[in-house]
Each structure stands twice: as C-alpha cells, then as structure tokens.
Coordinates of C-alpha atoms and ligand atoms in Angstrom, one line a residue:
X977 CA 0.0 0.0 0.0
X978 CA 1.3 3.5 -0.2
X979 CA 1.4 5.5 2.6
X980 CA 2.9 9.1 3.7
X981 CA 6.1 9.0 6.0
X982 CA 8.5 11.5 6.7
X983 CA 12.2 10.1 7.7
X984 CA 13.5 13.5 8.8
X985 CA 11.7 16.5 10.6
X986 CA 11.6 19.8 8.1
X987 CA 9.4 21.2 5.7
X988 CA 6.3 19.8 3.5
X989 CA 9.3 18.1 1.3
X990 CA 10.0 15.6 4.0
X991 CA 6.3 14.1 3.3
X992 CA 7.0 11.0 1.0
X993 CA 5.5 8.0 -0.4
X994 CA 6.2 4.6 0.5
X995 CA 5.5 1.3 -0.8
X996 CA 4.6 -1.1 2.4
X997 CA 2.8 -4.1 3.2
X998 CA -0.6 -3.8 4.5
X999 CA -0.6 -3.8 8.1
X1000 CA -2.8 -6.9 10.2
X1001 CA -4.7 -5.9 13.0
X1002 CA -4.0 -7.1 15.8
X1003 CA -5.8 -7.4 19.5
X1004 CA -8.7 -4.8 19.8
X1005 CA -7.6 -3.0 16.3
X1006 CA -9.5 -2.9 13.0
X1007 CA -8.0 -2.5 9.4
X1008 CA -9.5 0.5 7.9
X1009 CA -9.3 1.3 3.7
X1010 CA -9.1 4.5 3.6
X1011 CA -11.7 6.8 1.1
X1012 CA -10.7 10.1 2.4
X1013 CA -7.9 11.7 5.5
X1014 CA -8.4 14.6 6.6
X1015 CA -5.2 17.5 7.0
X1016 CA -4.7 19.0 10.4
X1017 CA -2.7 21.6 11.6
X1018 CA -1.1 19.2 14.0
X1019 CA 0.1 17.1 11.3
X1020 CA 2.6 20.3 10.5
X1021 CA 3.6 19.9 14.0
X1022 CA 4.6 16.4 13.5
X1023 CA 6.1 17.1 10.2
X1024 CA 8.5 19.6 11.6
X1025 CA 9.3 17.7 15.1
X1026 CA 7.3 20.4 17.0
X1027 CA 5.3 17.2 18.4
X1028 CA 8.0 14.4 18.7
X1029 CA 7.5 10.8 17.1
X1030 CA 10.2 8.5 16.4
X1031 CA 11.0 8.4 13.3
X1032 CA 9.7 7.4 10.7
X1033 CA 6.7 9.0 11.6
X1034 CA 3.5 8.4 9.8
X1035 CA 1.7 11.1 9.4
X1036 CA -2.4 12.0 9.6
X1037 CA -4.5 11.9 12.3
X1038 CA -7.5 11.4 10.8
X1039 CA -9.8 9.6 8.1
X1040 CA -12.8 7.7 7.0
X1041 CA -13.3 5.0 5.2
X1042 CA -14.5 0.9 5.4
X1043 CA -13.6 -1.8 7.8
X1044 CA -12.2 -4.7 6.0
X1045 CA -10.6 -6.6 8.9
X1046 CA -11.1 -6.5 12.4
X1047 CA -8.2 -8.5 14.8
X1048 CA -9.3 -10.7 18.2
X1049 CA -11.8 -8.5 20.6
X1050 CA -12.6 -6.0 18.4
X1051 CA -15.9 -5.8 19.4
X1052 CA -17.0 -2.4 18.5
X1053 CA -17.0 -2.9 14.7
X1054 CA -17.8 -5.7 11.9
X1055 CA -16.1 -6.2 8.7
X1056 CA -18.3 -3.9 6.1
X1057 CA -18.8 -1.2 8.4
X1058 CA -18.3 2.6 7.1
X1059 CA -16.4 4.7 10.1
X1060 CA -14.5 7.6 10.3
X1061 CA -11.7 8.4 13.4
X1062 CA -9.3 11.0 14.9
X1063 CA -6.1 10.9 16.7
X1064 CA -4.7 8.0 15.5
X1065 CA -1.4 8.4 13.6
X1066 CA -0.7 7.5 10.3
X1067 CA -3.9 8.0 8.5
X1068 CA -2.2 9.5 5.2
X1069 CA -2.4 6.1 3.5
X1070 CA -3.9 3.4 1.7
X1071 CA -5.2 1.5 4.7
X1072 CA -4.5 2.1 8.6
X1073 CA -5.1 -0.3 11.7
X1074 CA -7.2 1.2 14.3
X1075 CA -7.8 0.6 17.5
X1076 CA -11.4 -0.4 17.2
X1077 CA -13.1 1.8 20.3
X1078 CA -11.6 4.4 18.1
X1079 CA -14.0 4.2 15.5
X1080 CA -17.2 5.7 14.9
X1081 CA -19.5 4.4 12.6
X1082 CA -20.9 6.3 9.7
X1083 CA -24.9 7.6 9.5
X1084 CA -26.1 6.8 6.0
X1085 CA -26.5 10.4 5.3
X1086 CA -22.9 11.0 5.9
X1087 CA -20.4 10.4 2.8
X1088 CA -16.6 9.6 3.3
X1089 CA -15.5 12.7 2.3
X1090 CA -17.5 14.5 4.9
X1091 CA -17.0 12.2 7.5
X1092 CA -12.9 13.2 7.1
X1093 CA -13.8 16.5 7.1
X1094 CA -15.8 16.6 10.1
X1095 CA -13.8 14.6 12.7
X1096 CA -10.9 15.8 14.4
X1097 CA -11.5 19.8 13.7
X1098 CA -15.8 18.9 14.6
X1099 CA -14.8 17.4 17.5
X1100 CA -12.5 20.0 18.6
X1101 CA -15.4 22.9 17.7
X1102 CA -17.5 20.8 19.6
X1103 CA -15.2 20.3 22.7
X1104 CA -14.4 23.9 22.7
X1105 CA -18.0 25.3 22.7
X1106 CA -19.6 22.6 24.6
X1107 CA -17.6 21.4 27.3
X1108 CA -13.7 23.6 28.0
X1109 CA -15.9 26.8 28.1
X1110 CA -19.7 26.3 27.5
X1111 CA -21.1 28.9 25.4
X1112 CA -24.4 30.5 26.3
X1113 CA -26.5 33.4 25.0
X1114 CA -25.3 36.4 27.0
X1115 CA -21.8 35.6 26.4
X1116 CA -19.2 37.5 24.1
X1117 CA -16.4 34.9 22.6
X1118 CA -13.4 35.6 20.2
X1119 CA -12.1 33.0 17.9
X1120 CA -9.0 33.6 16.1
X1121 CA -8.8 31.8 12.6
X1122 CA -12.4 32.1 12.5
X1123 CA -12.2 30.9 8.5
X1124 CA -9.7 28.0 9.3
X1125 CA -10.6 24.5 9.0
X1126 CA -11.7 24.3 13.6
X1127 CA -12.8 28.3 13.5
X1128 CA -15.6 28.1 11.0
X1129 CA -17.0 25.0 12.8
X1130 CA -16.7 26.9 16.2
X1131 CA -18.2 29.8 15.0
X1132 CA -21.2 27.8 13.6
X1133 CA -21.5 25.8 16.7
X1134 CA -21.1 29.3 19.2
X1135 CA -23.8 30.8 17.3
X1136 CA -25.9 27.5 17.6
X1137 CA -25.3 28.4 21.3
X1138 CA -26.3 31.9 21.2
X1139 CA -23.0 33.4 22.0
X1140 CA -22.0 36.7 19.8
X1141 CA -18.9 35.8 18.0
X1142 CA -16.4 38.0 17.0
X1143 CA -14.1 36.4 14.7
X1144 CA -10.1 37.2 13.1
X1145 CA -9.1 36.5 9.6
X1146 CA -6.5 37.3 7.1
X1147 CA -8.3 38.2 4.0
X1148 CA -11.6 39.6 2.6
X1149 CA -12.7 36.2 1.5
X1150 CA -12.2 34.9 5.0
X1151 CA -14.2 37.6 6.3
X1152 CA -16.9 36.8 4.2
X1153 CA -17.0 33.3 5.1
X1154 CA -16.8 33.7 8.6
X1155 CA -19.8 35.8 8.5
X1156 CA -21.6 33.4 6.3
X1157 CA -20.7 30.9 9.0
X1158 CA -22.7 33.4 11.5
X1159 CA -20.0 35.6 13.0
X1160 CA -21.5 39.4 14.0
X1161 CA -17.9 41.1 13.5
X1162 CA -14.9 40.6 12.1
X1163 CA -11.5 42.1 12.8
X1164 CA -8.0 41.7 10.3
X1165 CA -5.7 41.1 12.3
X1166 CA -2.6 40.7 9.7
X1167 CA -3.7 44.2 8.4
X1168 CA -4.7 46.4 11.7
X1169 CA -4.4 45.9 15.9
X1170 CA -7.2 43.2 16.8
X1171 CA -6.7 44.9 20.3
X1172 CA -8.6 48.3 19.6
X1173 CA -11.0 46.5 16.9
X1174 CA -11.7 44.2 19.6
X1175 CA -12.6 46.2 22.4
X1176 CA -14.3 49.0 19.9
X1177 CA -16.7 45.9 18.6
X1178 CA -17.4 44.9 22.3
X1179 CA -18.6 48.2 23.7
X1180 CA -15.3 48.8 25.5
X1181 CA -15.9 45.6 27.5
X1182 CA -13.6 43.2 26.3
X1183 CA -14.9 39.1 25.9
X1184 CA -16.0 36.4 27.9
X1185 CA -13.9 33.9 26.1
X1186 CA -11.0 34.0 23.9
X1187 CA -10.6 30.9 21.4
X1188 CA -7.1 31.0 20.5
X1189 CA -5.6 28.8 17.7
X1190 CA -2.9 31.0 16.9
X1191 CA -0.2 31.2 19.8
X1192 CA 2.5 33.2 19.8
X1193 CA 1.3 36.0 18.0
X1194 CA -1.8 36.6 19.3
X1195 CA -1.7 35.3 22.7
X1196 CA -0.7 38.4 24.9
X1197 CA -2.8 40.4 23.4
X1198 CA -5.8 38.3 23.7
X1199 CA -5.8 38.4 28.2
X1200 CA -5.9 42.1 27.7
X1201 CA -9.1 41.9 25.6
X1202 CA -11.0 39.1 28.4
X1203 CA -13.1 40.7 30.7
X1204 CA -12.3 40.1 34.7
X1205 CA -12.5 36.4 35.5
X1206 CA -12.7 35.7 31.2
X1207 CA -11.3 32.6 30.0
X1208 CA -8.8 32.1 28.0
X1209 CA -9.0 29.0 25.8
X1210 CA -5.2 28.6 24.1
X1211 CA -6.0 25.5 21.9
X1212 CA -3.1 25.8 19.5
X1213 CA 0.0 27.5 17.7
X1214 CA -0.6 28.0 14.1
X1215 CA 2.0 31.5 14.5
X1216 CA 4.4 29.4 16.8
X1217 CA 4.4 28.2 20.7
X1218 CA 3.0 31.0 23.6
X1219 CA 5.9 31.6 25.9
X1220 CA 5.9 30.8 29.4
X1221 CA 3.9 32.9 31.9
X1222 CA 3.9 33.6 35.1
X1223 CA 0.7 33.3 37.0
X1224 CA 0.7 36.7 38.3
X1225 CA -0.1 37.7 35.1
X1226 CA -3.7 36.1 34.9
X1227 CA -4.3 38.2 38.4
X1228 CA -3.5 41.5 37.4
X1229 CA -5.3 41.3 33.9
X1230 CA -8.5 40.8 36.2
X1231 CA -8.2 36.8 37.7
X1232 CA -8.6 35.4 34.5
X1233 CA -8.6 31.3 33.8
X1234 CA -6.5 30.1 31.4
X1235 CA -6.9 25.8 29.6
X1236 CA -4.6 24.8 27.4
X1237 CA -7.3 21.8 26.0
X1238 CA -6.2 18.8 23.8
X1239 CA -9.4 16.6 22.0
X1240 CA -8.0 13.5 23.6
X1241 CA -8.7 14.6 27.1
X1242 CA -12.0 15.8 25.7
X1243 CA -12.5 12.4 24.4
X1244 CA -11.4 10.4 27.1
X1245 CA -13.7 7.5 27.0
X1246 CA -15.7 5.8 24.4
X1247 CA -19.1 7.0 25.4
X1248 CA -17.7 10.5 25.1
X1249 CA -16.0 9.9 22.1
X1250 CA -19.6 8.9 20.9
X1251 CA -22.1 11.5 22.1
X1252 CA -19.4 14.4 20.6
X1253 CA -19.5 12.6 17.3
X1254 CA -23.6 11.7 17.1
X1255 CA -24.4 15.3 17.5
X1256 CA -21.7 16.9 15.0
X1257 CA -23.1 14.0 12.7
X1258 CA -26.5 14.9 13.7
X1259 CA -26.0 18.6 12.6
X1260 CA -25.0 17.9 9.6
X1261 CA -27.5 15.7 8.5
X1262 CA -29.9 18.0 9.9
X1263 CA -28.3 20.8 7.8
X1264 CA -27.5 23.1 11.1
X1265 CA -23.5 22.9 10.4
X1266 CA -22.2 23.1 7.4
X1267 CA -18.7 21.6 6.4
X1268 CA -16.4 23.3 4.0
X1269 CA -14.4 21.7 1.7
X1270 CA -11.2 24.0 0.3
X1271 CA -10.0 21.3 -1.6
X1272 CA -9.2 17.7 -2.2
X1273 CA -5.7 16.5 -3.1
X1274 CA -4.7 12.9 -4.2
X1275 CA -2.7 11.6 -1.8
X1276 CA 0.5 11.9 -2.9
X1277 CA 0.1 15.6 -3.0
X1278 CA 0.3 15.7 0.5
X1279 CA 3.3 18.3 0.4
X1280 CA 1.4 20.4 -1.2
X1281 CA -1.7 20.4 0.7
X1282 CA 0.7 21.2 3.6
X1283 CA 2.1 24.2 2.1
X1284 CA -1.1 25.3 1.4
X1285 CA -2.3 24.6 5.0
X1286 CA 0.8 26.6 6.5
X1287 CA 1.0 29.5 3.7
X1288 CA -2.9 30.4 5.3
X1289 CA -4.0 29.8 1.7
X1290 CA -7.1 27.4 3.0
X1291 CA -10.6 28.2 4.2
X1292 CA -12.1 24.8 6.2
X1293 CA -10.8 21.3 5.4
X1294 CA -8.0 19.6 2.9
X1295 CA -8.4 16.1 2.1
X1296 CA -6.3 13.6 0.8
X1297 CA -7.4 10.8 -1.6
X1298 CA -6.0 7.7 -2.5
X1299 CA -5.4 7.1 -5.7
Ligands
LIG1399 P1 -6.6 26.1 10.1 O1 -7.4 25.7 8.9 O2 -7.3 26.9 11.1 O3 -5.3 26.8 9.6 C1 -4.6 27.6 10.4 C2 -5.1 29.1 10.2 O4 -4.4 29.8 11.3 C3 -4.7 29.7 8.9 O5 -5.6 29.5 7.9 C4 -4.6 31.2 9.3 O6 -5.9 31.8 9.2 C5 -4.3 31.1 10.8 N1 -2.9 31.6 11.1 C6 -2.5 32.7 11.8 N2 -1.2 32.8 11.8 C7 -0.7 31.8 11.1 C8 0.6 31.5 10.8 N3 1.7 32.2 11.2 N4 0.8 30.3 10.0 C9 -0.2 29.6 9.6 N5 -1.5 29.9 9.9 C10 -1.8 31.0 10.6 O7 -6.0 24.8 10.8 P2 -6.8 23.7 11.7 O8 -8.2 23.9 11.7 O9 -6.3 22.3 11.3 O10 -6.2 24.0 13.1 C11 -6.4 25.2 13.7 C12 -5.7 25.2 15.1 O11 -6.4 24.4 16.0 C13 -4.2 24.7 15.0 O12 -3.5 25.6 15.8 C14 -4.3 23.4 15.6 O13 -3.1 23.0 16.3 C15 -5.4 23.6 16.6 N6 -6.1 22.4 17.0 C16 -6.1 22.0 18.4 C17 -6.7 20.9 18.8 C18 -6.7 20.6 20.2 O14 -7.1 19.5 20.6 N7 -6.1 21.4 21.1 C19 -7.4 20.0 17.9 C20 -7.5 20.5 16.5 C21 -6.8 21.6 16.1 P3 -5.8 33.4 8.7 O15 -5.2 33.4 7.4 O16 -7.2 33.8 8.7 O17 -5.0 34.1 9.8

C-alpha cells in the first residue's frame, strides 16, 4: 500500500511516499481502507518535530473510510462497516489499523468525504463550545482563525449556542466566510491591531472567552481583551508556541482562567468519544452545520496540501485521496 512518512523532521518536502505491506490488526484493532484523510494543523507539527514521534513517523490523524478486517476482541465494529476516526497516527495512506473503540460508525447520510472533514476539527469545535468553556446566550467569545478548518466549525456551533462571535481573519474572503458561517464582526488582524478592533466591537468591554488557535502572536494580546474572570481558551500554535507565563499575570489582567485543551482529554472515554460525534453527525445531517471543503488532493500531493495549510492559503478542510 502507499502510505505518507517522513524520515527527517523539516518542511512539506519531508512528506513522502512509501511502498509497504498492509498492516494486520491485531488485539482490539480494525484494518481500515481508507476513502478520504483529513489535513490537520497538527500534522505540521509532526512534520517539523514540533510534536516528537520517532521516526519514521507516519503522518495523519484522521480519516474515514470501510472496515475490511477487524483483529481478536474487536468488538466495536464488523467487517463492512463505514467509520471515520481521529487521533490515531498515520492516516495519510492506503489502509490504517485502528484501534477499534476508536471508530465511529458512519450515519447513512454522511459520505466519506464529509466524514474526514468533520472529525478531528468537529470534535475540537465541539469540545471547545460545549464542554472547556460552554457557550451560552449572553456571552461574548473571540475566535482567532475564525475561517480555518476548527474556526468556522466553532463559530457555527457558538452561534448555535447563542454566544455573539467575533471572529479574526487574514483576508476579505475569510471575512466573508466567517460571516456566512454566522460571525457578528470581524476584525484583520494581519492588516490592523485586533486589540482596539476588539474592544471598539465589544462596547469597550472586552470578551468572555478568547478561542485561540494562533499562539504566539496573538496570545498576549488576547488576556488584555477578556473581561475580569474571562477565559482564555489557548487550543493551539498556528503562528508558533505561547511563551511561558507567570501566573501573576492572569491576576493583574482581572483573575482570569486560562486551559490549554487537547481533543483527547475531551474524548477520554468511548461514550464521550460517541455523544461528541452523534451530535456533529447529527447537525450535519440535519443541515445546522455546514462543512467546508477547500480542496481535495490525491494523496500523494500531500506536500502540497501542507504548504497550502501553513501558507494560510485554506478556508475549512483539505483532504487527501488515494489514488
Ligand atoms: P486552520 O485551517 O485553522 O489553519 C490555520 C489558520 O491559522 C490559517 O488559515 C490562518 O488563518 C491562521 N494563522 C494565523 N497565523 C498563522 C501562521 N503564522 N501560520 C499559519 N496559519 C496562521 O487549521 P486547523 O483547523 O487544522 O487547526 C487550527 C488550530 O487548531 C491549530 O493551531 C491546531 O493545532 C489547533 N487544534 C487544536 C486541537 C486541540 O485538541 N487542542 C485539535 C485541533 C486543532 P488566517 O489566514 O485567517 O490568519
């Protein structure tokens, strides 16, 4: 089968394809063919050592596609079955083995494609808006990389919520489709100072809740904006890591709370792996969120779907196909 690994940490030229036998599954795992991976952001981090594997790594996180093996005690899934998963490694391939209480089966309504698209980035919307800080009508949140591939499923599920959402973007197209997504402002923050446009679009008050994918450029910045005993939700590093804090600081900005979430905490056990994933599915089935697709790229353009991911040339989800 062919398969995406990358022998030496650096740049989107390190993701190459293999020739390897198709894995067995063994105890508790299922062989997956894959139809559709999804790209993440943390697959960059991989990529470039940022998150350390031992190499070679095998990158992807994420995909959907049909069971056609399952190993002993695999109980959670039959040969035939359509799932979809997220967080385990090495999905940029042919086939993957799985550990089976990974999986999620596939509503009929839901297609491959959309299934890749919505798992890892849904679930993290989900996580975010749901659970690490609930939103609720009343409240005032910020995302950052409110057109990315997580921001425009966070601000569809905030605004499901009732929270206003004010959102950051790059471009005049991202604007537009973070406001098509539901966001009531947004703010450029690679052209002016989020800071003022922030607090001008929130009455002088600041936020309730900061969503931020970004990291080190945006991070500071964003505890000045949160309103006293705001949350700050630092979910990622798109610009580079956040430097260390000191503590103190979260006291004199106004005894503000700050989470540094991952999905696999927020995922922790089966059943919660479950629920997250029957009401993202449910949504879109029901037509209340809407995936975007930016583009699909055979699989062994995986380079350059990187380079598009990390030149902030993409709007919502990149998929890879195999050939
Ligand atoms: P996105 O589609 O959001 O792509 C990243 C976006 O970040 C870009 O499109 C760009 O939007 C913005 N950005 C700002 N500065 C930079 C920069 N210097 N380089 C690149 N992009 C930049 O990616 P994902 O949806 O896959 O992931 C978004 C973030 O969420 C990542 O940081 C990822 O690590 C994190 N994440 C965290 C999870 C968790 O469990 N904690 C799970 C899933 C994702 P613009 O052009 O508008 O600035």
């Amino acid at each position: 089968m062919k398969a995406i690994l990358v022998r030496t940490c650096g740049g989107p030229e390190q993701l190459q394809v293999n020739e390897l036998p198709v894995p067995a599954p063994g105890p508790g795992q299922a062989l997956v063919k894959i139809a559709a991976a999804g790209v993440n952001f943390i697959d960059i981090y991989y990529r470039t050592g940022l998150y350390k594997a031992s190499l070679p790594i095998a990158i992807g996180m994420e995909a959907a596609g049909t069971v056609e093996a399952v190993g002993p005690d695999a109980s959670e899934v039959a040969v035939g079955d359509r799932v979809a998963y997220a967080l385990s490694r090495g999905s940029y391939a042919e086939y993957a083995v799985v550990p089976s209480a990974m999986l999620v089966k596939l509503p009929d309504q839901i297609d491959f494609e959309t299934a890749a698209a919505a798992m890892l980035q849904g679930l993290t919307a989900h996580f975010l808006a749901v659970s690490a800080y609930p939103l609720k009508e009343g409240v005032t949140a910020l995302i950052h990389a409110a057109a990315g591939g997580v921001g425009l499923l966070l601000v569809q599920i905030a605004k499901m919520r009732g929270a206003r959402v004010l959102g950051t973007v790059s471009t005049q197209a991202k604007a537009d489709l973070a406001i098509e997504a539901g966001a009531d402002g947004v703010i450029f923050y690679s052209r002016d100072d989020f800071e003022p446009e922030v607090r001008r679009l929130s009455s002088g008050h600041g936020v309730d809740v900061v969503y931020d994918s970004v990291g080190a450029a945006t991070f500071l910045k964003g505890l000045n904006l949160l309103r006293p005993r705001g949350t700050m939700v630092s979910f990622g590093q798109s610009s580079g890591p956040v430097a260390p804090l000191d503590p103190q600081l979260l006291s004199q900005k106004g005894s503000l709370f700050l989470t540094r979430p991952k999905l696999g905490d927020y995922c922790a056990t089966r059943l919660e792996l479950l629920w997250r994933a029957d009401e993202v599915f449910g949504w879109i089935a029901g037509g209340q969120l809407k995936i975007r697709v930016d583009h699909t790229y055979p699989l062994r353009e995986a380079a350059l779907a990187h380079h598009d991911l990390e030149g902030r040339r993409t709007s919502g989800k990149l998929l890879l196909i195999p050939d």
